[in-house]
PDB file of C-alpha atoms in Angstrom:
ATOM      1  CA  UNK A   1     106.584  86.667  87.186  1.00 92.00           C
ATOM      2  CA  UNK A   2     105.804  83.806  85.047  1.00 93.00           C
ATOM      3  CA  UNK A   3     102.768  81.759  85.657  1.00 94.00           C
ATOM      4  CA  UNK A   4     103.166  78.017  83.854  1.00 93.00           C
ATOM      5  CA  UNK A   5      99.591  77.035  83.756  1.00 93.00           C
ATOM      6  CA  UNK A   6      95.905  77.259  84.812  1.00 93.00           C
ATOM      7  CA  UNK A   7      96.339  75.846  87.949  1.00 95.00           C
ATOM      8  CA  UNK A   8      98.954  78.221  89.124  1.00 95.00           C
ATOM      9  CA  UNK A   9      96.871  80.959  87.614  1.00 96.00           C
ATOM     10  CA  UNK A  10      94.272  80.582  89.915  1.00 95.00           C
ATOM     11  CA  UNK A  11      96.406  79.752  92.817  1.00 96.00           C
ATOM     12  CA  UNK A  12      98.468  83.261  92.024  1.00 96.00           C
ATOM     13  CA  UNK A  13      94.303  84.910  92.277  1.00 96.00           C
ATOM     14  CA  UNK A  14      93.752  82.826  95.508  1.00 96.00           C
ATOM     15  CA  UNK A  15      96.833  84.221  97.422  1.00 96.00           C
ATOM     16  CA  UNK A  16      95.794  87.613  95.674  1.00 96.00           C
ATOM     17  CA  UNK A  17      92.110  87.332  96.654  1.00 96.00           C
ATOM     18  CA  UNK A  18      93.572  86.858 101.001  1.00 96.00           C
ATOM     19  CA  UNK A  19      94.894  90.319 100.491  1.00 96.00           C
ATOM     20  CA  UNK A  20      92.495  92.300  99.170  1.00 96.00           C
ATOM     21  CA  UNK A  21      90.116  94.186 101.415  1.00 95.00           C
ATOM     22  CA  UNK A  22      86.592  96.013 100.607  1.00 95.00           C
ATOM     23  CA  UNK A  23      87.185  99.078  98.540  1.00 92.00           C
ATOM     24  CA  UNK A  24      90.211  97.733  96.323  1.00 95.00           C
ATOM     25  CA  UNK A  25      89.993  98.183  92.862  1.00 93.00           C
ATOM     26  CA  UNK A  26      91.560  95.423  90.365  1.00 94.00           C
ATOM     27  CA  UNK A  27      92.028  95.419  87.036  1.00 93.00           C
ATOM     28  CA  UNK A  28      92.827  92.841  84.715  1.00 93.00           C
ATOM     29  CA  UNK A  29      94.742  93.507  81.413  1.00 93.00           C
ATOM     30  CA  UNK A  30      95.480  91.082  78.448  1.00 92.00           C
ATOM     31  CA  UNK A  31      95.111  89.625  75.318  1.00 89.00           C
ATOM     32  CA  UNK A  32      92.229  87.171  74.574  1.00 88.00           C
ATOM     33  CA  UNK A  33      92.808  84.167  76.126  1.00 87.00           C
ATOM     34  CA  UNK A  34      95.531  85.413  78.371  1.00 92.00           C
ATOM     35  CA  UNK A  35      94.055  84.007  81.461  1.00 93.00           C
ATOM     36  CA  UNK A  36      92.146  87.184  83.066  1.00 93.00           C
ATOM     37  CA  UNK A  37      88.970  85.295  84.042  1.00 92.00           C
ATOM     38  CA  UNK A  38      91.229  82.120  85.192  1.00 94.00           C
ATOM     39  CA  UNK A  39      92.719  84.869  87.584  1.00 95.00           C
ATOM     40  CA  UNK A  40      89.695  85.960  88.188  1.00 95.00           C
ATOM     41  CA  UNK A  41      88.130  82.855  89.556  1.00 95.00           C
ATOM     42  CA  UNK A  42      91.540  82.680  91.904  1.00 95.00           C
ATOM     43  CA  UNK A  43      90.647  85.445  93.446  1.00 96.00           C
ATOM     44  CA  UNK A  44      87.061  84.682  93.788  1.00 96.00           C
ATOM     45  CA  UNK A  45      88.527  81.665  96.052  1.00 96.00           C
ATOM     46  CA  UNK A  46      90.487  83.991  97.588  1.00 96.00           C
ATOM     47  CA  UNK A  47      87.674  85.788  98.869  1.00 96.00           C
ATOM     48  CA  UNK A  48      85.587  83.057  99.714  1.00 95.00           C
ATOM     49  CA  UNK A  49      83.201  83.326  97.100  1.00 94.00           C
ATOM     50  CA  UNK A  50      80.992  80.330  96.983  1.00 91.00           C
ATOM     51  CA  UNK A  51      79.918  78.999  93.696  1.00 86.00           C
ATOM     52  CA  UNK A  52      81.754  79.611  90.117  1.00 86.00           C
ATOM     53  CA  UNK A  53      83.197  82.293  88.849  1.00 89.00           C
ATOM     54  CA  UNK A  54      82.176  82.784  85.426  1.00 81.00           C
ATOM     55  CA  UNK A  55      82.951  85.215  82.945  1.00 78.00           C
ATOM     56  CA  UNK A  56      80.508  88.408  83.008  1.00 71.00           C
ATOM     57  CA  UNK A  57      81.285  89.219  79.169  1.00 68.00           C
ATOM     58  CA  UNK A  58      77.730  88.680  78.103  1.00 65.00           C
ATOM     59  CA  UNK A  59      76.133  90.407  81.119  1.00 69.00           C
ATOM     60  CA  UNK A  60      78.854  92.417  82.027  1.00 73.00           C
ATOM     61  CA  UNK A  61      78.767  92.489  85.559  1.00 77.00           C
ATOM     62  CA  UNK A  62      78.133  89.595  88.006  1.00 79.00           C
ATOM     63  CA  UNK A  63      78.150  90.334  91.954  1.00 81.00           C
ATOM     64  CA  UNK A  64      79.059  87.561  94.133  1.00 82.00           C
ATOM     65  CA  UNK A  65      78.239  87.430  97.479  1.00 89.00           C
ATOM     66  CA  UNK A  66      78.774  85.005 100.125  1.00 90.00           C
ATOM     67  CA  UNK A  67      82.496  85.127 100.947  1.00 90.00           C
ATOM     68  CA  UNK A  68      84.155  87.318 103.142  1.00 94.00           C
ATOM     69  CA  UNK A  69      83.679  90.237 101.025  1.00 93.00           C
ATOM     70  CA  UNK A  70      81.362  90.903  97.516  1.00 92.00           C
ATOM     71  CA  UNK A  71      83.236  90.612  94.320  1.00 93.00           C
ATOM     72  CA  UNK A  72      81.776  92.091  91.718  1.00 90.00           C
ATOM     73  CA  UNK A  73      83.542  91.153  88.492  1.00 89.00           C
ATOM     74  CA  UNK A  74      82.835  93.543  85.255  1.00 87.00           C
ATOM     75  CA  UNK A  75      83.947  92.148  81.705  1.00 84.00           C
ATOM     76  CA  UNK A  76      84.616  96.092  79.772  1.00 78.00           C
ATOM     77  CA  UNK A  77      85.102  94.510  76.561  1.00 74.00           C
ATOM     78  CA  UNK A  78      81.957  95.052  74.892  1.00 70.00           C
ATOM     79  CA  UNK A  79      81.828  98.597  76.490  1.00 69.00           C
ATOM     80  CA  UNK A  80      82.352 100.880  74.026  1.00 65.00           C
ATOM     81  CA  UNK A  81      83.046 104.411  76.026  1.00 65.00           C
ATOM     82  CA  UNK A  82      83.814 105.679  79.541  1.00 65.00           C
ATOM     83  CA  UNK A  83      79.683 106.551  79.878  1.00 64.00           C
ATOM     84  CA  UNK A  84      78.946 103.225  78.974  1.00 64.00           C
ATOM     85  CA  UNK A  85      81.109 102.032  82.396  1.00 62.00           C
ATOM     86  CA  UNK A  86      79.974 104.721  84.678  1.00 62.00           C
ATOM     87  CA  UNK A  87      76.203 103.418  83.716  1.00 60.00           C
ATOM     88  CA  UNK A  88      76.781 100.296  85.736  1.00 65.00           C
ATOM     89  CA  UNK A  89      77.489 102.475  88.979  1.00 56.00           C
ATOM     90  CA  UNK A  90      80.385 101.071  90.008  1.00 64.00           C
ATOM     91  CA  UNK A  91      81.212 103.625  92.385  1.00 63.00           C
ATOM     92  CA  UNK A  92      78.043 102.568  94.467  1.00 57.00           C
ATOM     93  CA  UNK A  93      79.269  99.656  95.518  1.00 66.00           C
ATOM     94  CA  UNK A  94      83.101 100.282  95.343  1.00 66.00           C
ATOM     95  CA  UNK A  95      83.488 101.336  99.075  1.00 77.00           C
ATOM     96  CA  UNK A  96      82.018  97.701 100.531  1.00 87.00           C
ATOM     97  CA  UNK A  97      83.408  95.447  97.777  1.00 91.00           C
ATOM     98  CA  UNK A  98      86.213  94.040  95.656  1.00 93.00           C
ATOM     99  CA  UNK A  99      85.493  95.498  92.579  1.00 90.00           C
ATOM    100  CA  UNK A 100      87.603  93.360  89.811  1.00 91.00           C
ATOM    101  CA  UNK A 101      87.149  94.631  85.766  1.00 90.00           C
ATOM    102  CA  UNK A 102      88.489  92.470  83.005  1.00 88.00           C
ATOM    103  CA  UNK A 103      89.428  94.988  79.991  1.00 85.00           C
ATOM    104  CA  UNK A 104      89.191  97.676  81.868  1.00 78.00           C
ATOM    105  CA  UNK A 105      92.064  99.822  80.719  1.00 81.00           C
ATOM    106  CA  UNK A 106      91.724 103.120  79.410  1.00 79.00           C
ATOM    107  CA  UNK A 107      88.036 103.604  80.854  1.00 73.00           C
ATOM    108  CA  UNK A 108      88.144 102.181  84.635  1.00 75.00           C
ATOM    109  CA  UNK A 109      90.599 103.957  86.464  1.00 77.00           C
ATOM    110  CA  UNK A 110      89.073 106.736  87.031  1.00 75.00           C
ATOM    111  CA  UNK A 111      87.059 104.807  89.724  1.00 77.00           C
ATOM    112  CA  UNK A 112      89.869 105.152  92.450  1.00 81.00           C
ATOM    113  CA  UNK A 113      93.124 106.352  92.374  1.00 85.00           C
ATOM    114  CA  UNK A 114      94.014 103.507  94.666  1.00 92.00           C
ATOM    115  CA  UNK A 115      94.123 100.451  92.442  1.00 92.00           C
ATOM    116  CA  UNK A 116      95.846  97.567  91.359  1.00 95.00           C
ATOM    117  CA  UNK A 117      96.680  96.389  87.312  1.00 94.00           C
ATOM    118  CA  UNK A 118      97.592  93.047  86.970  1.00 95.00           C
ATOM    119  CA  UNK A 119      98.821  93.074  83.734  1.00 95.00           C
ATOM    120  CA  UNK A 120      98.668  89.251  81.881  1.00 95.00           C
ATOM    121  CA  UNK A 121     101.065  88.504  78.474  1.00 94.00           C
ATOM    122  CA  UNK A 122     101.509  85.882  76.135  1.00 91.00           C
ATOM    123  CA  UNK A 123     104.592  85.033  75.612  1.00 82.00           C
ATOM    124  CA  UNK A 124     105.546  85.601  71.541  1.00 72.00           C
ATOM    125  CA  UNK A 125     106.325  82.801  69.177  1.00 55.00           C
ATOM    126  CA  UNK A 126     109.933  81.416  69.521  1.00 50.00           C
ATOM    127  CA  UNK A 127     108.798  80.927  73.772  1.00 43.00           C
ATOM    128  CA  UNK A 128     107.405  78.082  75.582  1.00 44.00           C
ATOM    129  CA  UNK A 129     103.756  79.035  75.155  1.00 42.00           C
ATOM    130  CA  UNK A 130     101.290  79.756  71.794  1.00 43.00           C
ATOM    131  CA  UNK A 131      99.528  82.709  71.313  1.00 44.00           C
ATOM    132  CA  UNK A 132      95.765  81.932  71.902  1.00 47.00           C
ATOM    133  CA  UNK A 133      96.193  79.053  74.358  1.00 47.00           C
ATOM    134  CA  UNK A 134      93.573  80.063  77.003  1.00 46.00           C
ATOM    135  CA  UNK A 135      94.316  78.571  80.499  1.00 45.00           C
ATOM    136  CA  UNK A 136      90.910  78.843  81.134  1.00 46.00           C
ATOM    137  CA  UNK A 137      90.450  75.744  79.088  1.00 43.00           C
ATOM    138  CA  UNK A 138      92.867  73.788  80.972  1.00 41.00           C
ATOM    139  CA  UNK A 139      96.069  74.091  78.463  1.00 46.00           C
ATOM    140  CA  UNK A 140      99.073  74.791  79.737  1.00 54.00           C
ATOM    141  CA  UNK A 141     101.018  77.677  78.487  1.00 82.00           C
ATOM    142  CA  UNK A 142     103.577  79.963  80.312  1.00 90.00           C
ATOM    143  CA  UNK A 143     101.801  83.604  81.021  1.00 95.00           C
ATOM    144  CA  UNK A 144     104.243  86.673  82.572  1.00 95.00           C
ATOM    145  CA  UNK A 145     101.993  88.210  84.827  1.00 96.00           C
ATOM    146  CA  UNK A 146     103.054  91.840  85.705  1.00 95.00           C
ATOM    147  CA  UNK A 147     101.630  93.832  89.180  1.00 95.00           C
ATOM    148  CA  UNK A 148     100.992  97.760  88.560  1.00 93.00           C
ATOM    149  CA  UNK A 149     100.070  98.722  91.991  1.00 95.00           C
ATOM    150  CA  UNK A 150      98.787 102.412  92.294  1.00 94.00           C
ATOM    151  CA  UNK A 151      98.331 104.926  95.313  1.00 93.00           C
ATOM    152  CA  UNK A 152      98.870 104.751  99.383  1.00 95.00           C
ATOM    153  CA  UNK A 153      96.762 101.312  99.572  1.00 94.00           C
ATOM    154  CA  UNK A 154      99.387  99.413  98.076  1.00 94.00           C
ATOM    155  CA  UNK A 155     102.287 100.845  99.106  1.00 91.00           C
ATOM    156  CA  UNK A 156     104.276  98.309 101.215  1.00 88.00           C
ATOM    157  CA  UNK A 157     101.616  95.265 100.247  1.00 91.00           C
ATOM    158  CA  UNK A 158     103.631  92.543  99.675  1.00 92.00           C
ATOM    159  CA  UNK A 159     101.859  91.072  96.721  1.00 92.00           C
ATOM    160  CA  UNK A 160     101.874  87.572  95.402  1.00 87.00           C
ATOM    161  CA  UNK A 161     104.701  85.346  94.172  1.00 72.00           C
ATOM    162  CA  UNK A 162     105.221  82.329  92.345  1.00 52.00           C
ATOM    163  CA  UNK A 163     104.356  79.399  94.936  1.00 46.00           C
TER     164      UNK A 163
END
């Protein structure tokens, strides 16, 4: 689906964020600046969370409690191996949370089988958006945002369409 700006990113994350339940896995995919943490703080509205949703990428992981369910929201990019993700113990609080990783393909889904990508592109030059404009700054610029879901949990979930 395509997604024309930050404003319906986070929107898409809020009516994401009402369906997801403690346990479910998320995981964001794409390019710098593609929007993943402008998704992210969607969904953090979607939950309830009070407060911002800020990127983790310096500390990683950031739990947020307060809404209807935790969120804890892992940035994998300066991970550097699959034992570098299993040291944060994800799997601790996976069964009573939203657990929501930005970069987290290739090393994170081995945490459930049941899990959701939400894949995020850029559209290439020669479209109606640049490469590197980052919604999360407030610029406009057309993502196509792709669902992956995997396993019994989302099978039949009607997820999230343009509004």
């Amino acid at each position: 689906m395509k997604v024309a700006s930050a404003d319906a990113m986070r929107q898409l994350g809020r009516r994401l964020g009402r369906l997801l339940r403690a346990g479910d896995l998320v995981l964001l995919t794409g390019g710098l600046g593609a929007g993943k943490t402008t998704l992210a703080q969607g969904i953090g509205a979607g939950i309830g969370v009070p407060g911002p949703v800020l990127s983790p990428t310096f500390v990683i992981a950031r739990v947020h409690r307060g809404g209807r369910l935790p969120l804890v929201h892992v940035d994998a990019y300066r991970l550097g191996s699959v034992e570098e993700l299993d040291d944060l113990d994800l799997d601790a609080s996976l069964a009573d949370a939203v657990t929501l990783v930005e970069w987290g393909a290739g090393m994170a889904e081995r945490l459930a089988s049941d899990r959701l990508e939400v894949r995020i592109d850029v559209p290439t030059e020669g479209t109606d958006a640049a490469e590197g404009v980052d919604p999360a700054d407030g610029a406009d610029g057309t993502r196509e945002v792709t669902f992956l879901p995997h396993g019994e949990r989302w099978a039949g979930v009607r997820l999230p369409a343009r509004s």
